[in-house]
Tab-separated table of C-alpha atoms in Angstrom:
chain	number	residue	atom	x	y	z
A	24	MET	CA	82.854	116.602	61.711
A	25	ASP	CA	84.154	113.251	62.966
A	26	CYS	CA	81.441	112.967	65.550
A	27	ASP	CA	79.274	115.171	67.970
A	28	VAL	CA	81.397	114.932	71.091
A	29	VAL	CA	85.179	114.272	71.736
A	30	VAL	CA	86.110	113.117	75.391
A	31	VAL	CA	89.567	113.535	76.386
A	32	GLY	CA	90.552	111.108	78.847
A	33	ALA	CA	89.497	107.603	79.540
A	34	GLY	CA	89.436	107.529	83.181
A	35	VAL	CA	86.241	106.757	84.976
A	36	ALA	CA	84.512	109.985	84.879
A	37	GLY	CA	85.344	110.311	81.015
A	38	LEU	CA	84.404	106.924	80.122
A	39	GLU	CA	81.040	107.504	82.228
A	40	CYS	CA	80.307	110.808	79.999
A	41	ALA	CA	80.844	109.087	76.805
A	42	ARG	CA	78.751	106.108	77.977
A	43	SER	CA	75.941	108.102	79.047
A	44	LEU	CA	76.077	110.312	75.709
A	45	HIS	CA	76.464	107.107	73.548
A	46	GLU	CA	73.289	105.425	75.457
A	47	ARG	CA	71.171	109.164	74.428
A	48	GLY	CA	72.311	108.487	70.661
A	49	VAL	CA	74.648	111.262	70.962
A	50	SER	CA	78.135	110.226	68.532
A	51	VAL	CA	80.995	110.277	71.198
A	52	CYS	CA	84.634	109.125	70.769
A	53	VAL	CA	87.338	109.075	73.474
A	54	LEU	CA	90.996	109.943	73.106
A	55	GLU	CA	93.153	108.706	75.570
A	56	ALA	CA	97.195	109.419	75.790
A	57	ALA	CA	97.935	105.894	77.610
A	58	ASP	CA	97.891	102.541	76.264
A	59	ALA	CA	94.751	101.347	78.360
A	60	VAL	CA	91.709	102.719	79.619
A	61	GLY	CA	91.545	103.888	83.626
A	62	GLY	CA	92.944	107.127	84.130
A	63	ARG	CA	94.349	106.736	87.624
A	64	ILE	CA	92.880	103.319	87.935
A	65	ARG	CA	94.997	100.855	86.298
A	66	THR	CA	96.221	97.403	87.159
A	67	ASP	CA	99.876	95.677	85.981
A	68	HIS	CA	100.648	92.121	85.750
A	69	VAL	CA	103.839	91.683	87.046
A	70	ASP	CA	105.598	88.009	87.297
A	71	GLY	CA	102.121	86.402	87.572
A	72	PHE	CA	100.824	88.953	90.340
A	73	THR	CA	97.973	91.262	89.788
A	74	VAL	CA	99.063	94.836	91.076
A	75	ASP	CA	96.908	98.114	91.052
A	76	ARG	CA	98.623	101.161	90.626
A	77	GLY	CA	98.180	102.135	94.132
A	78	PHE	CA	96.455	100.755	96.935
A	79	GLN	CA	92.631	100.923	95.433
A	80	LEU	CA	89.613	99.389	96.842
A	81	LEU	CA	85.737	100.057	95.501
A	82	ASN	CA	82.839	100.827	97.586
A	83	PRO	CA	79.969	98.699	96.188
A	84	ALA	CA	77.387	100.756	98.294
A	85	TYR	CA	78.436	104.125	96.437
A	86	PRO	CA	74.672	104.905	94.785
A	87	ALA	CA	76.473	105.514	91.385
A	88	VAL	CA	78.111	102.273	91.473
A	89	ARG	CA	74.900	100.400	92.491
A	90	ARG	CA	73.064	102.374	89.892
A	91	ARG	CA	75.733	102.255	87.137
A	92	VAL	CA	78.119	99.008	87.260
A	93	ASP	CA	77.603	95.649	87.294
A	94	VAL	CA	79.153	94.826	90.518
A	95	ALA	CA	78.359	91.007	90.500
A	96	ALA	CA	80.553	90.823	87.155
A	97	LEU	CA	83.000	92.200	89.226
A	98	GLU	CA	83.379	89.275	91.529
A	99	LEU	CA	84.476	92.027	94.250
A	100	ARG	CA	86.568	90.253	97.026
A	101	PRO	CA	86.014	92.207	100.328
A	102	PHE	CA	88.217	93.112	103.114
A	103	LEU	CA	87.001	92.592	106.457
A	104	PRO	CA	85.094	95.706	107.542
A	105	GLY	CA	87.314	97.223	110.369
A	106	VAL	CA	90.997	98.101	110.909
A	107	ALA	CA	93.655	96.298	112.501
A	108	VAL	CA	96.197	98.585	114.764
A	109	ARG	CA	99.792	97.365	115.354
A	110	ARG	CA	100.946	98.352	119.094
A	111	ASP	CA	103.652	97.366	120.943
A	112	ALA	CA	101.549	94.826	122.736
A	113	GLY	CA	100.642	93.423	119.800
A	114	LEU	CA	97.836	93.701	116.731
A	115	ALA	CA	94.633	94.621	117.991
A	116	LEU	CA	91.411	94.566	115.861
A	117	LEU	CA	88.657	96.767	115.586
A	118	ALA	CA	85.600	95.534	113.481
A	119	ASP	CA	82.066	96.489	112.313
A	120	PRO	CA	80.200	94.424	114.691
A	121	ARG	CA	77.149	94.527	112.429
A	122	ARG	CA	79.023	92.921	109.615
A	123	ALA	CA	82.041	91.167	111.698
A	124	PRO	CA	79.806	90.012	114.515
A	125	SER	CA	82.357	87.002	115.293
A	126	ARG	CA	85.000	89.796	115.816
A	127	LEU	CA	83.084	91.142	118.590
A	128	GLY	CA	85.200	89.952	121.276
A	129	ARG	CA	88.296	90.711	119.580
A	130	THR	CA	87.162	94.413	119.604
A	131	LEU	CA	86.326	94.666	122.929
A	132	ALA	CA	89.656	93.194	123.910
A	133	SER	CA	91.640	95.766	121.663
A	134	GLY	CA	91.994	98.107	124.470
A	135	TYR	CA	89.794	100.829	122.231
A	136	ALA	CA	86.598	100.172	123.585
A	137	ARG	CA	86.865	103.612	125.899
A	138	PRO	CA	83.358	104.920	126.469
A	139	GLY	CA	84.571	108.463	126.787
A	140	GLU	CA	86.666	108.563	123.459
A	141	LEU	CA	84.102	106.335	121.829
A	142	LEU	CA	81.342	108.725	122.849
A	143	ALA	CA	82.943	111.930	121.685
A	144	LEU	CA	83.829	110.350	118.346
A	145	ALA	CA	79.993	109.326	117.901
A	146	ARG	CA	79.172	112.712	118.555
A	147	TRP	CA	81.100	114.111	116.004
A	148	ALA	CA	80.329	111.873	113.613
A	149	ALA	CA	76.515	111.815	114.247
A	150	PRO	CA	75.814	114.218	111.497
A	151	ALA	CA	76.842	111.658	108.912
A	152	LEU	CA	73.819	109.254	109.973
A	153	GLY	CA	71.475	112.264	108.572
A	154	PRO	CA	70.078	113.518	105.288
A	155	VAL	CA	73.439	114.534	103.173
A	156	ASP	CA	71.915	117.801	102.548
A	157	ARG	CA	71.813	118.789	106.336
A	158	LEU	CA	75.128	117.610	106.943
A	159	LEU	CA	76.646	119.744	104.099
A	160	ARG	CA	74.835	122.914	105.557
A	161	ARG	CA	76.572	122.685	108.307
A	162	PRO	CA	79.634	124.745	108.857
A	163	ASP	CA	82.827	123.375	107.456
A	164	ALA	CA	86.410	123.088	109.274
A	165	PRO	CA	89.744	121.395	108.821
A	166	LEU	CA	89.509	117.669	110.279
A	167	GLY	CA	92.087	118.286	112.924
A	168	ARG	CA	90.482	121.299	114.463
A	169	SER	CA	86.796	119.727	114.293
A	170	LEU	CA	87.773	116.621	115.993
A	171	THR	CA	89.360	118.784	119.099
A	172	ASP	CA	86.467	120.958	119.213
A	173	ALA	CA	84.052	118.084	119.454
A	174	GLY	CA	86.467	116.533	122.372
A	175	VAL	CA	87.893	113.773	120.369
A	176	HIS	CA	91.191	113.153	122.060
A	177	GLY	CA	93.046	110.011	123.099
A	178	ALA	CA	94.328	106.825	122.123
A	179	VAL	CA	91.123	106.247	119.358
A	180	ARG	CA	92.091	109.120	117.508
A	181	ARG	CA	95.787	109.325	117.833
A	182	GLU	CA	96.308	105.659	117.051
A	183	VAL	CA	93.703	104.461	115.272
A	184	LEU	CA	91.657	107.277	113.479
A	185	GLU	CA	94.461	109.599	112.392
A	186	PRO	CA	96.755	106.680	110.973
A	187	PHE	CA	93.648	105.061	109.262
A	188	LEU	CA	92.598	108.653	107.584
A	189	ALA	CA	95.879	109.438	106.240
A	190	GLY	CA	95.890	106.467	103.974
A	191	VAL	CA	92.654	107.358	102.934
A	192	LEU	CA	92.949	111.029	102.534
A	193	ALA	CA	96.627	110.808	101.386
A	194	GLU	CA	97.452	113.414	104.088
A	195	ASP	CA	98.392	113.874	107.799
A	196	VAL	CA	98.026	116.986	109.242
A	197	GLY	CA	94.403	117.315	109.419
A	198	ALA	CA	93.930	119.952	106.786
A	199	THR	CA	90.854	118.041	105.089
A	200	SER	CA	87.469	118.750	105.187
A	201	ALA	CA	85.771	117.726	108.132
A	202	GLN	CA	82.528	117.450	106.086
A	203	PHE	CA	84.076	115.238	103.449
A	204	VAL	CA	85.437	112.733	106.041
A	205	ARG	CA	81.976	112.523	107.525
A	206	LEU	CA	80.755	111.683	104.030
A	207	LEU	CA	83.426	108.948	104.063
A	208	VAL	CA	82.642	107.834	107.561
A	209	ARG	CA	78.861	107.751	105.840
A	210	SER	CA	80.112	105.625	102.962
A	211	PHE	CA	82.132	103.334	105.122
A	212	LEU	CA	78.938	102.276	107.240
A	213	LEU	CA	76.908	101.619	104.251
A	214	GLY	CA	79.238	98.899	102.245
A	215	THR	CA	82.018	96.947	102.656
A	216	PRO	CA	85.113	98.038	100.089
A	217	GLY	CA	87.029	95.183	98.057
A	218	VAL	CA	88.957	94.621	94.848
A	219	PRO	CA	87.408	93.127	91.823
A	220	ALA	CA	88.925	89.444	91.387
A	221	ALA	CA	90.779	90.666	88.279
A	222	GLY	CA	92.119	94.019	89.700
A	223	MET	CA	90.615	96.977	90.025
A	224	ALA	CA	91.112	97.996	86.038
A	225	ALA	CA	88.111	95.584	85.958
A	226	LEU	CA	85.892	98.530	86.473
A	227	PRO	CA	86.963	101.189	83.839
A	228	GLN	CA	87.033	98.063	81.346
A	229	GLN	CA	83.364	97.503	82.081
A	230	LEU	CA	82.521	101.162	81.653
A	231	ALA	CA	84.588	101.183	78.040
A	232	ARG	CA	82.693	98.216	77.090
A	233	GLY	CA	79.771	100.905	76.452
A	234	VAL	CA	81.574	103.324	74.630
A	235	PRO	CA	82.128	101.939	70.731
A	236	ASP	CA	84.839	104.698	69.921
A	237	VAL	CA	87.988	104.442	72.064
A	238	ARG	CA	91.300	105.397	70.768
A	239	LEU	CA	94.471	104.859	72.717
A	240	GLY	CA	97.859	105.999	72.480
A	241	VAL	CA	96.661	109.580	71.173
A	242	GLN	CA	98.327	112.595	73.088
A	243	VAL	CA	95.978	115.642	72.938
A	244	ARG	CA	98.173	118.624	72.584
A	245	GLY	CA	95.616	121.472	72.916
A	246	LEU	CA	91.915	122.484	71.636
A	247	GLU	CA	91.058	125.190	68.939
A	248	ARG	CA	87.660	126.633	68.210
A	249	THR	CA	85.916	126.313	64.726
A	250	GLY	CA	83.338	127.946	62.867
A	251	ALA	CA	81.427	124.959	63.369
A	252	GLY	CA	82.592	123.519	66.517
A	253	GLN	CA	85.950	122.214	67.877
A	254	ARG	CA	89.182	120.975	66.814
A	255	VAL	CA	91.250	118.574	68.742
A	256	LEU	CA	94.742	118.676	68.229
A	257	THR	CA	96.891	115.387	68.479
A	258	ASP	CA	100.180	114.017	67.677
A	259	GLY	CA	98.553	112.757	64.427
A	260	ASP	CA	95.403	113.965	62.822
A	261	ALA	CA	93.221	116.625	64.353
A	262	VAL	CA	89.551	115.156	65.398
A	263	THR	CA	86.844	117.683	64.925
A	264	SER	CA	83.408	117.806	66.717
A	265	ARG	CA	80.524	119.856	67.745
A	266	ALA	CA	81.548	119.807	71.508
A	267	VAL	CA	84.504	118.555	73.694
A	268	VAL	CA	84.860	117.258	77.153
A	269	VAL	CA	88.449	117.515	79.043
A	270	ALA	CA	88.182	114.235	81.426
A	271	THR	CA	91.514	114.249	82.655
A	272	ASP	CA	92.883	114.872	86.174
A	273	GLY	CA	92.737	118.146	87.445
A	274	PRO	CA	96.384	119.337	86.782
A	275	ALA	CA	96.483	117.991	83.060
A	276	ALA	CA	92.759	119.688	82.739
A	277	ALA	CA	93.920	122.979	83.298
A	278	GLN	CA	96.456	122.766	80.894
A	279	LEU	CA	93.759	122.610	78.036
A	280	VAL	CA	91.156	124.458	79.499
A	281	PRO	CA	90.835	127.580	82.034
A	282	ILE	CA	90.161	126.304	85.320
A	283	PRO	CA	92.471	126.377	88.383
A	284	ALA	CA	94.644	123.450	88.768
A	285	PRO	CA	93.536	121.769	91.965
A	286	SER	CA	96.078	121.129	94.846
A	287	MET	CA	96.877	116.953	94.586
A	288	ASN	CA	97.506	114.655	97.282
A	289	GLY	CA	99.965	111.823	96.555
A	290	LEU	CA	100.843	108.213	97.935
A	291	VAL	CA	103.500	105.888	96.941
A	292	THR	CA	102.673	101.674	97.235
A	293	HIS	CA	105.279	99.157	97.145
A	294	TRP	CA	104.236	95.588	96.145
A	295	TYR	CA	105.833	92.397	97.743
A	296	ALA	CA	105.686	88.887	96.937
A	297	THR	CA	106.759	86.318	99.304
A	298	ASP	CA	106.051	82.415	99.529
A	299	GLN	CA	105.680	82.752	103.295
A	300	PRO	CA	102.569	83.639	105.388
A	301	PRO	CA	103.082	87.580	105.699
A	302	SER	CA	101.500	87.469	109.400
A	303	ALA	CA	100.001	85.225	111.733
A	304	GLY	CA	97.279	83.316	110.846
A	305	ALA	CA	97.937	84.283	107.206
A	306	PRO	CA	96.020	82.027	104.150
A	307	THR	CA	98.065	79.055	103.527
A	308	GLY	CA	96.142	77.953	100.484
A	309	PRO	CA	95.177	79.688	97.098
A	310	THR	CA	91.349	80.244	98.483
A	311	ALA	CA	92.072	80.546	102.316
A	312	ARG	CA	91.157	83.566	104.093
A	313	SER	CA	92.297	85.067	107.630
A	314	SER	CA	90.344	87.579	110.095
A	315	THR	CA	93.904	89.399	110.779
A	316	SER	CA	95.343	89.561	107.555
A	317	SER	CA	92.373	90.344	105.399
A	318	VAL	CA	91.914	93.676	107.056
A	319	VAL	CA	93.986	97.072	106.486
A	320	VAL	CA	96.706	97.394	108.907
A	321	VAL	CA	97.895	100.678	110.451
A	322	ASP	CA	100.604	101.686	112.946
A	323	GLY	CA	99.351	102.839	115.917
A	324	ARG	CA	102.923	103.997	117.049
A	325	ARG	CA	103.475	106.054	114.121
A	326	ARG	CA	107.114	104.875	113.494
A	327	GLY	CA	107.486	105.221	109.974
A	328	PRO	CA	106.214	106.512	106.766
A	329	VAL	CA	104.205	103.596	106.104
A	330	VAL	CA	100.147	104.286	106.403
A	331	ASN	CA	98.770	101.212	106.034
A	332	ALA	CA	99.935	97.753	104.810
A	333	ALA	CA	97.365	94.742	103.666
A	334	VAL	CA	97.859	91.316	102.436
A	335	MET	CA	95.886	91.596	99.132
A	336	THR	CA	95.702	87.558	98.825
A	337	ALA	CA	93.929	87.321	102.071
A	338	SER	CA	90.945	88.933	100.449
A	339	ALA	CA	91.870	88.462	96.770
A	340	PRO	CA	93.757	85.102	96.137
A	341	THR	CA	93.371	85.773	92.643
A	342	TYR	CA	96.094	88.563	92.882
A	343	ALA	CA	98.941	86.081	93.337
A	344	PRO	CA	99.971	82.483	91.680
A	345	THR	CA	99.005	79.562	93.676
A	346	GLY	CA	100.788	79.366	97.115
A	347	MET	CA	102.315	82.990	96.895
A	348	HIS	CA	101.292	85.731	98.701
A	349	LEU	CA	100.804	89.744	97.710
A	350	VAL	CA	101.577	92.740	100.336
A	351	ALA	CA	100.690	96.386	99.490
A	352	VAL	CA	102.392	98.679	101.443
A	353	THR	CA	101.486	102.509	101.127
A	354	CYS	CA	102.834	105.458	102.398
A	355	LEU	CA	102.528	109.340	101.650
A	356	LEU	CA	104.364	110.883	98.741
A	357	GLY	CA	106.263	113.754	99.878
A	358	ALA	CA	109.314	115.864	98.421
A	359	THR	CA	110.822	112.618	98.085
A	360	PRO	CA	110.075	109.008	98.212
A	361	PRO	CA	110.825	107.136	101.291
A	362	ASP	CA	113.367	105.005	101.814
A	363	GLU	CA	112.739	101.539	100.505
A	364	ALA	CA	114.382	99.700	103.226
A	365	THR	CA	112.730	101.943	105.998
A	366	VAL	CA	109.339	100.948	104.660
A	367	ARG	CA	109.937	97.077	104.328
A	368	ARG	CA	111.197	97.019	108.086
A	369	GLN	CA	107.964	98.831	109.439
A	370	ALA	CA	105.657	97.112	107.359
A	371	GLY	CA	107.402	94.031	108.522
A	372	GLN	CA	106.865	94.993	112.050
A	373	MET	CA	103.233	95.779	111.510
A	374	LEU	CA	102.265	92.747	109.891
A	375	GLY	CA	104.243	90.734	112.749
A	376	THR	CA	106.772	89.012	110.217
A	377	ASP	CA	110.254	89.065	108.806
A	378	PRO	CA	110.324	90.873	105.689
A	379	ARG	CA	113.832	90.448	104.700
A	380	PRO	CA	113.011	87.429	102.123
A	381	TRP	CA	110.095	89.758	100.695
A	382	ASN	CA	110.457	90.260	96.924
A	383	GLU	CA	109.754	93.987	95.829
A	384	LEU	CA	107.799	93.596	92.585
A	385	THR	CA	107.483	97.193	92.230
A	386	ARG	CA	106.559	100.487	93.161
A	387	HIS	CA	103.792	103.211	92.193
A	388	LEU	CA	104.600	107.006	92.749
A	389	VAL	CA	101.260	108.275	92.320
A	390	PRO	CA	101.760	112.390	92.737
A	391	HIS	CA	98.046	112.939	91.883
A	392	ALA	CA	96.433	110.210	93.742
A	393	LEU	CA	93.207	112.477	94.498
A	394	PRO	CA	92.467	116.151	94.611
A	395	ALA	CA	92.784	117.793	98.034
A	396	GLN	CA	89.191	118.276	99.965
A	397	VAL	CA	89.934	121.385	101.740
A	398	PRO	CA	86.949	123.444	103.908
A	399	PRO	CA	84.553	124.644	102.945
A	400	LEU	CA	83.886	121.543	100.929
A	401	THR	CA	82.352	122.248	97.642
A	402	VAL	CA	80.633	119.059	96.181
A	403	ARG	CA	79.539	120.668	92.482
A	404	ARG	CA	81.972	122.613	90.686
A	405	PRO	CA	80.827	124.062	87.100
A	406	VAL	CA	81.335	121.568	84.357
A	407	ASP	CA	80.281	123.727	81.189
A	408	LEU	CA	82.958	126.194	80.124
A	409	GLY	CA	80.648	127.704	77.186
A	410	SER	CA	81.082	127.485	73.622
A	411	GLY	CA	80.769	123.722	73.872
A	412	ARG	CA	83.659	123.103	76.129
A	413	PHE	CA	83.359	120.959	79.505
A	414	VAL	CA	85.319	119.412	81.788
A	415	CYS	CA	84.560	116.448	84.234
A	416	GLY	CA	86.284	114.417	86.587
A	417	ASP	CA	86.451	113.935	90.376
A	418	HIS	CA	88.023	117.710	91.095
A	419	ARG	CA	84.413	118.806	89.610
A	420	ASP	CA	82.647	116.673	92.282
A	421	THR	CA	84.081	114.509	95.287
A	422	ALA	CA	87.345	112.817	95.418
A	423	SER	CA	86.110	109.321	94.758
A	424	THR	CA	84.721	106.765	92.565
A	425	GLN	CA	81.377	108.223	93.293
A	426	GLY	CA	82.463	111.446	92.662
A	427	ALA	CA	83.953	110.559	89.128
A	428	LEU	CA	80.693	108.698	88.215
A	429	VAL	CA	78.722	111.396	89.249
A	430	SER	CA	80.662	114.057	87.115
A	431	GLY	CA	80.900	112.114	84.151
A	432	ARG	CA	77.318	111.807	84.287
A	433	ARG	CA	76.430	115.220	85.120
A	434	THR	CA	78.773	116.410	82.291
A	435	ALA	CA	76.979	114.434	79.781
A	436	ALA	CA	73.645	116.017	80.685
A	437	ALA	CA	75.079	119.345	80.266
A	438	VAL	CA	76.561	118.445	76.952
A	439	ARG	CA	73.212	117.273	75.596
A	440	ARG	CA	71.360	120.447	76.545
A	441	TRP	CA	74.054	122.608	74.629
A	442	LEU	CA	73.746	120.359	71.742
A	443	ARG	CA	70.193	120.931	71.706
A	444	GLY	CA	70.169	124.324	72.062
A	445	PRO	CA	67.946	127.140	73.824
A	446	ASP	CA	64.815	125.225	73.226
A	447	GLY	CA	64.497	123.451	76.410
A	448	PRO	CA	65.826	120.894	78.590
A	449	VAL	CA	66.479	117.487	77.273
A	450	PRO	CA	64.439	114.582	78.711
A	451	GLY	CA	66.041	112.727	81.347
A	452	ASP	CA	68.725	115.590	82.027
A	453	GLY	CA	67.430	116.420	85.917
A	454	PRO	CA	69.059	114.952	88.627
A	455	VAL	CA	69.297	111.067	88.880
A	456	PRO	CA	68.112	109.356	91.987
A	457	GLY	CA	71.453	107.986	93.740
A	458	ASP	CA	73.720	110.568	91.888
A	459	GLY	CA	74.377	112.470	95.196
A	460	PRO	CA	77.620	113.586	96.865
A	461	VAL	CA	78.473	110.657	98.621
A	462	PRO	CA	82.260	110.180	98.629
A	463	GLY	CA	84.190	107.172	99.568
A	464	PRO	CA	87.556	105.958	100.152
A	465	ALA	CA	89.957	107.794	97.858
A	466	ARG	CA	90.975	105.860	94.671
A	467	ARG	CA	94.404	105.365	95.855
A	468	SER	CA	93.751	104.555	99.479
A	469	ALA	CA	92.392	102.234	102.123
A	470	GLY	CA	88.855	102.110	102.949
């Protein structure tokens, strides 16, 4: 045997599974087809700019993140807790008064402080503030129908909530589980998302430092059972082990093990560089910040394919060379990518600037941004497939970094029980405090 366990895939779930096994003395190796760890959480460096593969934010309030990630070492650069909405009359700002009390005046003057609409929305969201177990026992429904049944109508829903959630969920037809969205609301209230100073790839890189054997550029072609365990077939030499964990995204996992391929939602993000402030009040120096430009912007007019735009350097100046600005513009990914000129024009209107001088650094098409979370919501899917084969990933828990971390640890516990045999549970394999089904902003989304 080459090792006790082979983990196929070096995304967040696979790395956390491997790290958890290694911490318990299990010999494990990770096989990754790409040239770096991270799976769907990757960061590129283009002409001195730091560009994540899709607009991604990390919520430091996730229980699993607090428990398993050195957040301080990531040097997280937070966004303003709120959203800016482009209207014909200008840019309206809505910020959480608890975390951004200085923006209360602008929030009240936004035109969205409508008591009737806000009261209906508060009634709909109220279950998110109670115990998670109680929330998950409630009947589920598609988001759109759930909001309508709760009497959530008007401009707050049409111009703020729906455009914002389109970027978070990677869909705009209201098909996502209402319970999942309530869990999202819960996570937004608990934490302020941001990006690591060095880019989102800093997260999986930190996890990978806890795994001594990660092999990059290894394409896994199939799995075979042997008399003593498992043989993992690659383009090179096969790797043998007692057990194997498939920790790829859902569609890729379904090609290696017998699970249904989950439906996936897609996004495309355009990255633009400019030497001019992208919006009124944008930063003019390498460390300056702006209350407007450091917030996610949505289009309340809904006049094009863009679901959100953000001036990354307003929150994370490290994402660009000194004196330059970096803009992320995200759209839903349909059958064909949206026209770049249309994307550029709408983004300029949303940010209140002329986008013609912008230089498009790159664009990222992410067809498998996150698993669709349809009702009724299932927050735990089986990870033990029998005979020493396991599967983990956010498609087994919730579509979030929280879900990926929890799935990795949950699968590691199942693997250890299997390695131990029928003699009884392994110490420490019970539920881990903080590993509950609390999703947050999807990895390829705003929030």
